[in-house]
mmCIF file of C-alpha atoms in Angstrom:
data_model
loop_
_atom_site.group_PDB
_atom_site.id
_atom_site.type_symbol
_atom_site.label_atom_id
_atom_site.label_comp_id
_atom_site.label_asym_id
_atom_site.label_seq_id
_atom_site.Cartn_x
_atom_site.Cartn_y
_atom_site.Cartn_z
ATOM 1 C CA MET V 297 15.923 -44.222 40.356
ATOM 2 C CA ILE V 298 15.228 -43.721 36.310
ATOM 3 C CA ARG V 299 12.619 -40.868 35.495
ATOM 4 C CA SER V 300 10.472 -41.365 32.708
ATOM 5 C CA PRO V 301 10.450 -38.596 29.876
ATOM 6 C CA LEU V 302 7.085 -37.576 30.876
ATOM 7 C CA VAL V 303 7.883 -37.592 34.631
ATOM 8 C CA THR V 304 10.966 -35.310 33.606
ATOM 9 C CA LEU V 305 8.989 -32.940 31.607
ATOM 10 C CA LEU V 306 6.565 -32.341 34.149
ATOM 11 C CA ILE V 307 9.257 -31.634 36.937
ATOM 12 C CA GLY V 308 10.854 -29.072 34.488
ATOM 13 C CA ILE V 309 7.471 -27.221 34.055
ATOM 14 C CA VAL V 310 7.162 -27.020 37.833
ATOM 15 C CA LEU V 311 10.579 -25.716 38.270
ATOM 16 C CA PHE V 312 9.981 -23.296 35.400
ATOM 17 C CA MET V 313 6.594 -22.138 37.097
ATOM 18 C CA ILE V 314 8.506 -21.621 40.568
ATOM 19 C CA PHE V 315 11.202 -19.574 39.275
ATOM 20 C CA VAL V 316 10.332 -17.705 36.361
ATOM 21 C CA GLY V 317 6.485 -18.126 35.260
ATOM 22 C CA ARG V 318 5.268 -16.668 38.713
ATOM 23 C CA HIS V 319 6.789 -13.483 37.836
ATOM 24 C CA TYR V 320 4.551 -13.248 34.714
ATOM 25 C CA ILE V 321 1.475 -14.326 36.547
ATOM 26 C CA LYS V 322 2.064 -11.561 39.174
ATOM 27 C CA ASP V 323 2.417 -9.379 36.515
ATOM 28 C CA PHE V 324 -0.381 -10.265 34.861
ATOM 29 C CA LEU V 325 -2.831 -10.413 37.677
ATOM 30 C CA HIS V 326 -1.475 -6.676 38.756
ATOM 31 C CA ALA V 327 -2.039 -5.186 34.925
ATOM 32 C CA PRO V 328 -4.378 -2.359 34.974
ATOM 33 C CA LYS V 329 -8.083 -3.039 34.742
ATOM 34 C CA GLY V 330 -8.853 -2.651 31.038
ATOM 35 C CA SER V 331 -5.244 -3.313 29.735
ATOM 36 C CA PHE V 332 -6.775 -6.037 27.505
ATOM 37 C CA ASP V 333 -10.208 -4.999 27.036
ATOM 38 C CA GLY V 334 -9.886 -2.005 24.506
ATOM 39 C CA ILE V 335 -13.427 -0.968 22.754
ATOM 40 C CA GLY V 336 -15.676 -3.915 22.482
ATOM 41 C CA ASP V 337 -18.892 -2.511 20.905
ATOM 42 C CA ARG V 338 -19.423 -4.471 17.707
ATOM 43 C CA GLU V 339 -22.392 -2.395 16.567
ATOM 44 C CA MET V 340 -20.009 0.493 16.616
ATOM 45 C CA ILE V 341 -17.345 -1.291 14.428
ATOM 46 C CA ASP V 342 -20.414 -2.880 12.341
ATOM 47 C CA LYS V 343 -21.255 0.577 11.808
ATOM 48 C CA ALA V 344 -17.807 2.088 10.859
ATOM 49 C CA ILE V 345 -17.277 -0.687 8.213
ATOM 50 C CA GLY V 346 -20.611 0.408 6.660
ATOM 51 C CA VAL V 347 -19.208 3.922 6.682
ATOM 52 C CA LEU V 348 -15.988 2.916 4.903
ATOM 53 C CA ASN V 349 -17.765 0.473 2.419
ATOM 54 C CA GLY V 350 -19.970 3.682 1.058
ATOM 55 C CA ARG V 351 -16.964 5.969 1.143
ATOM 56 C CA PHE V 352 -14.454 3.539 -0.583
ATOM 57 C CA GLY V 353 -16.744 0.670 -2.046
ATOM 58 C CA SER V 354 -14.458 -2.245 -1.032
ATOM 59 C CA PRO V 355 -11.356 -2.763 1.097
ATOM 60 C CA PHE V 356 -7.599 -1.847 -0.075
ATOM 61 C CA LYS V 357 -5.334 -4.695 -0.808
ATOM 62 C CA SER V 358 -2.872 -5.743 1.990
ATOM 63 C CA TYR V 359 0.071 -3.503 2.993
ATOM 64 C CA VAL V 360 3.507 -5.283 2.981
ATOM 65 C CA LEU V 361 6.346 -3.903 5.162
ATOM 66 C CA SER V 362 9.453 -3.324 3.106
ATOM 67 C CA GLU V 363 12.277 -5.675 4.528
ATOM 68 C CA ASP V 364 14.540 -2.608 4.108
ATOM 69 C CA ILE V 365 12.628 -0.646 6.682
ATOM 70 C CA ALA V 366 12.438 -3.793 9.042
ATOM 71 C CA GLN V 367 15.949 -4.213 8.939
ATOM 72 C CA ILE V 368 16.693 -0.780 9.959
ATOM 73 C CA LEU V 369 14.257 -0.499 12.688
ATOM 74 C CA LYS V 370 15.851 -3.791 13.832
ATOM 75 C CA ARG V 371 19.171 -2.334 14.234
ATOM 76 C CA GLU V 372 17.819 1.282 15.271
ATOM 77 C CA PRO V 373 14.555 1.105 16.633
ATOM 78 C CA ASP V 374 14.289 5.247 16.717
ATOM 79 C CA SER V 375 15.598 5.842 13.158
ATOM 80 C CA GLU V 376 13.362 9.021 12.218
ATOM 81 C CA TYR V 377 14.649 8.074 8.706
ATOM 82 C CA ALA V 378 13.446 4.837 8.539
ATOM 83 C CA LEU V 379 10.033 5.715 10.454
ATOM 84 C CA ASN V 380 9.471 8.650 8.121
ATOM 85 C CA ILE V 381 10.121 6.131 5.143
ATOM 86 C CA PHE V 382 7.569 3.843 6.425
ATOM 87 C CA LEU V 383 5.034 6.753 6.756
ATOM 88 C CA GLN V 384 5.426 7.633 3.187
ATOM 89 C CA SER V 385 5.133 4.075 2.051
ATOM 90 C CA VAL V 386 1.639 3.944 3.961
ATOM 91 C CA ALA V 387 0.709 7.023 2.333
ATOM 92 C CA ALA V 388 1.606 5.684 -1.077
ATOM 93 C CA HIS V 389 -0.259 2.477 -0.412
ATOM 94 C CA CYS V 390 -3.501 4.572 0.338
ATOM 95 C CA GLY V 391 -2.816 6.744 -2.922
ATOM 96 C CA PHE V 392 -1.974 9.846 -0.961
ATOM 97 C CA ASP V 393 0.768 12.194 -1.984
ATOM 98 C CA ARG V 394 3.872 10.907 0.541
ATOM 99 C CA HIS V 395 5.545 14.214 -0.070
ATOM 100 C CA GLN V 396 3.069 16.099 2.058
ATOM 101 C CA LEU V 397 4.040 14.088 5.403
ATOM 102 C CA MET V 398 6.870 14.421 7.940
ATOM 103 C CA LEU V 399 7.367 12.544 10.943
ATOM 104 C CA ARG V 400 9.456 13.731 14.112
ATOM 105 C CA LEU V 401 10.433 11.753 17.213
ATOM 106 C CA TYR V 402 9.877 12.558 20.597
ATOM 107 C CA GLY V 403 10.374 10.875 24.084
ATOM 108 C CA GLU V 404 7.359 9.429 25.964
ATOM 109 C CA GLU V 405 5.733 12.304 28.064
ATOM 110 C CA LYS V 406 3.074 12.024 30.587
ATOM 111 C CA ASN V 407 -0.029 13.338 29.462
ATOM 112 C CA LEU V 408 0.787 13.329 25.966
ATOM 113 C CA PRO V 409 -1.020 10.758 23.461
ATOM 114 C CA PRO V 410 1.645 8.478 21.808
ATOM 115 C CA GLY V 411 1.053 9.939 18.356
ATOM 116 C CA ARG V 412 -0.637 13.312 16.939
ATOM 117 C CA ILE V 413 -0.554 14.850 13.524
ATOM 118 C CA GLN V 414 -1.598 18.408 12.984
ATOM 119 C CA LYS V 415 -1.495 20.461 9.175
ATOM 120 C CA LEU V 416 1.116 23.001 8.647
ATOM 121 C CA GLY V 417 0.195 24.611 5.528
ATOM 122 C CA SER V 418 -0.076 22.197 2.765
ATOM 123 C CA SER V 419 2.023 19.588 4.464
ATOM 124 C CA TYR V 420 1.319 17.754 7.807
ATOM 125 C CA LEU V 421 3.484 16.805 10.705
ATOM 126 C CA MET V 422 3.131 13.679 12.810
ATOM 127 C CA GLU V 423 4.843 13.828 16.222
ATOM 128 C CA LEU V 424 5.255 10.649 18.257
ATOM 129 C CA HIS V 425 6.068 10.719 22.106
ATOM 130 C CA MET V 426 6.908 6.977 22.317
ATOM 131 C CA GLU V 427 9.025 4.486 24.210
ATOM 132 C CA TYR V 428 11.099 2.981 20.768
ATOM 133 C CA GLU V 429 13.409 0.253 22.212
ATOM 134 C CA ASN V 430 11.709 -3.150 21.893
ATOM 135 C CA ASN V 431 8.381 -1.286 21.020
ATOM 136 C CA THR V 432 8.577 -1.479 17.072
ATOM 137 C CA ALA V 433 5.272 -2.905 16.488
ATOM 138 C CA SER V 434 3.344 -0.759 18.656
ATOM 139 C CA VAL V 435 4.999 2.397 17.096
ATOM 140 C CA LEU V 436 4.165 1.227 13.446
ATOM 141 C CA SER V 437 0.505 0.573 14.548
ATOM 142 C CA VAL V 438 0.537 4.275 16.077
ATOM 143 C CA ILE V 439 1.875 5.994 12.818
ATOM 144 C CA VAL V 440 -0.884 4.059 10.972
ATOM 145 C CA HIS V 441 -3.686 5.288 13.351
ATOM 146 C CA GLU V 442 -2.504 8.677 13.170
ATOM 147 C CA PHE V 443 -2.170 8.696 9.352
ATOM 148 C CA CYS V 444 -5.806 6.989 9.145
ATOM 149 C CA HIS V 445 -7.173 9.769 11.365
ATOM 150 C CA PHE V 446 -6.337 12.662 8.821
ATOM 151 C CA PHE V 447 -6.635 10.495 5.738
ATOM 152 C CA LEU V 448 -10.192 9.735 6.739
ATOM 153 C CA SER V 449 -10.515 13.583 7.236
ATOM 154 C CA GLU V 450 -9.215 14.308 3.831
ATOM 155 C CA SER V 451 -11.641 11.826 2.118
ATOM 156 C CA GLY V 452 -14.440 13.794 3.698
ATOM 157 C CA ILE V 453 -15.314 11.222 6.766
ATOM 158 C CA GLU V 454 -15.041 12.257 10.413
ATOM 159 C CA LEU V 455 -17.385 11.130 13.023
ATOM 160 C CA VAL V 456 -18.499 14.181 15.571
ATOM 161 C CA ASN V 457 -18.469 11.806 18.731
ATOM 162 C CA THR V 458 -14.811 11.005 19.620
ATOM 163 C CA LEU V 459 -15.232 7.459 20.777
ATOM 164 C CA GLN V 460 -16.848 6.548 17.739
ATOM 165 C CA ASN V 461 -14.004 8.233 15.530
ATOM 166 C CA GLU V 462 -11.116 6.431 17.174
ATOM 167 C CA VAL V 463 -13.045 3.224 16.714
ATOM 168 C CA LEU V 464 -13.803 4.200 12.953
ATOM 169 C CA THR V 465 -10.067 5.043 12.614
ATOM 170 C CA ASP V 466 -8.747 1.490 13.905
ATOM 171 C CA THR V 467 -11.578 -0.189 11.697
ATOM 172 C CA ALA V 468 -10.066 1.982 8.641
ATOM 173 C CA ALA V 469 -6.734 0.985 9.495
ATOM 174 C CA VAL V 470 -7.790 -2.513 8.890
ATOM 175 C CA TYR V 471 -9.764 -1.711 6.273
ATOM 176 C CA PHE V 472 -7.094 0.073 4.332
ATOM 177 C CA GLY V 473 -4.847 -3.206 4.428
ATOM 178 C CA PHE V 474 -2.845 -3.130 7.706
ATOM 179 C CA TYR V 475 -4.489 -5.785 9.504
ATOM 180 C CA GLU V 476 -0.856 -7.535 10.176
ATOM 181 C CA ILE V 477 0.605 -4.064 11.562
ATOM 182 C CA MET V 478 -2.143 -3.466 13.694
ATOM 183 C CA ARG V 479 -2.781 -6.665 15.126
ATOM 184 C CA GLU V 480 1.132 -7.116 16.136
ATOM 185 C CA GLY V 481 1.139 -3.570 17.457
ATOM 186 C CA TYR V 482 -2.020 -3.808 19.392
ATOM 187 C CA LYS V 483 -1.008 -6.879 21.318
ATOM 188 C CA PRO V 484 -0.163 -6.168 25.274
ATOM 189 C CA ASN V 485 3.234 -6.397 25.943
ATOM 190 C CA LEU V 486 5.544 -6.216 29.171
ATOM 191 C CA ARG V 487 7.556 -3.245 29.776
ATOM 192 C CA SER V 488 10.249 -2.535 32.321
ATOM 193 C CA VAL V 489 9.501 0.241 34.919
ATOM 194 C CA LYS V 490 11.210 1.310 37.950
ATOM 195 C CA ASP V 491 12.835 -1.027 40.447
ATOM 196 C CA GLY V 492 13.092 -4.066 38.480
ATOM 197 C CA MET V 493 9.510 -4.420 37.976
ATOM 198 C CA ASN V 494 7.320 -5.165 34.788
ATOM 199 C CA GLN V 495 4.266 -3.729 33.776
ATOM 200 C CA TRP V 496 1.648 -4.405 31.227
ATOM 201 C CA HIS V 497 1.016 -1.703 28.690
ATOM 202 C CA ARG V 498 -0.928 -1.636 25.284
ATOM 203 C CA VAL V 499 -1.874 1.217 22.464
ATOM 204 C CA GLY V 500 -4.789 1.276 20.483
ATOM 205 C CA TYR V 501 -8.628 1.456 20.959
ATOM 206 C CA LEU V 502 -9.744 -1.873 19.945
ATOM 207 C CA ASN V 503 -7.718 -4.937 21.425
ATOM 208 C CA VAL V 504 -6.415 -8.071 19.073
ATOM 209 C CA ASP V 505 -9.906 -9.555 19.406
ATOM 210 C CA ASN V 506 -11.816 -6.775 17.948
ATOM 211 C CA ILE V 507 -8.685 -6.291 15.204
ATOM 212 C CA ASP V 508 -9.587 -9.813 14.183
ATOM 213 C CA TYR V 509 -13.438 -9.248 14.078
ATOM 214 C CA VAL V 510 -12.546 -6.314 11.500
ATOM 215 C CA HIS V 511 -10.606 -8.588 9.527
ATOM 216 C CA ARG V 512 -13.148 -11.334 9.412
ATOM 217 C CA MET V 513 -16.008 -9.117 8.472
ATOM 218 C CA ILE V 514 -14.307 -7.242 5.612
#
């Protein structure tokens, strides 16, 4: 019997769902509650945009990731050298003295945030506690988020409410020109865990829909 191309295609899709796709569906259904939600309070986002406009006047030009940095990270995702250069380029894009920044990489640790930054005299030290392999987009977005935290503070902007301040920081990351970095890094992704199982994982406070919303609004 000769099958039509359409029938062959449909059979192929069914076989894919049976042997491959069902695993991804299972992973999706078992994703932790809130994995894809993020903070969806657009009134809070609009307020953050208003604060940024009041301080900076208008959004910054778009940041472009250096091809040299991208190539190093493709070969060596945990290259402290390349990530330091990236951080310095982020600072330079925002007009901040890049020589005041240092970055150190550590492994992922339970109960520790993926990134944090502290002042050491006249310099700033950023620490990352993340998984680096197959996770470059998320790593870059965390670096941008942490940079924006202290850049906002240095610019005289810091909301007292912690949640509002995190929304402000993610909003600022887009406002400062890092839309592409944040959108890619904040996408949920599957990560391997014990016993060959996969688990959905995401970083960030705003989800991709709201990263897009900020981009449209500014």
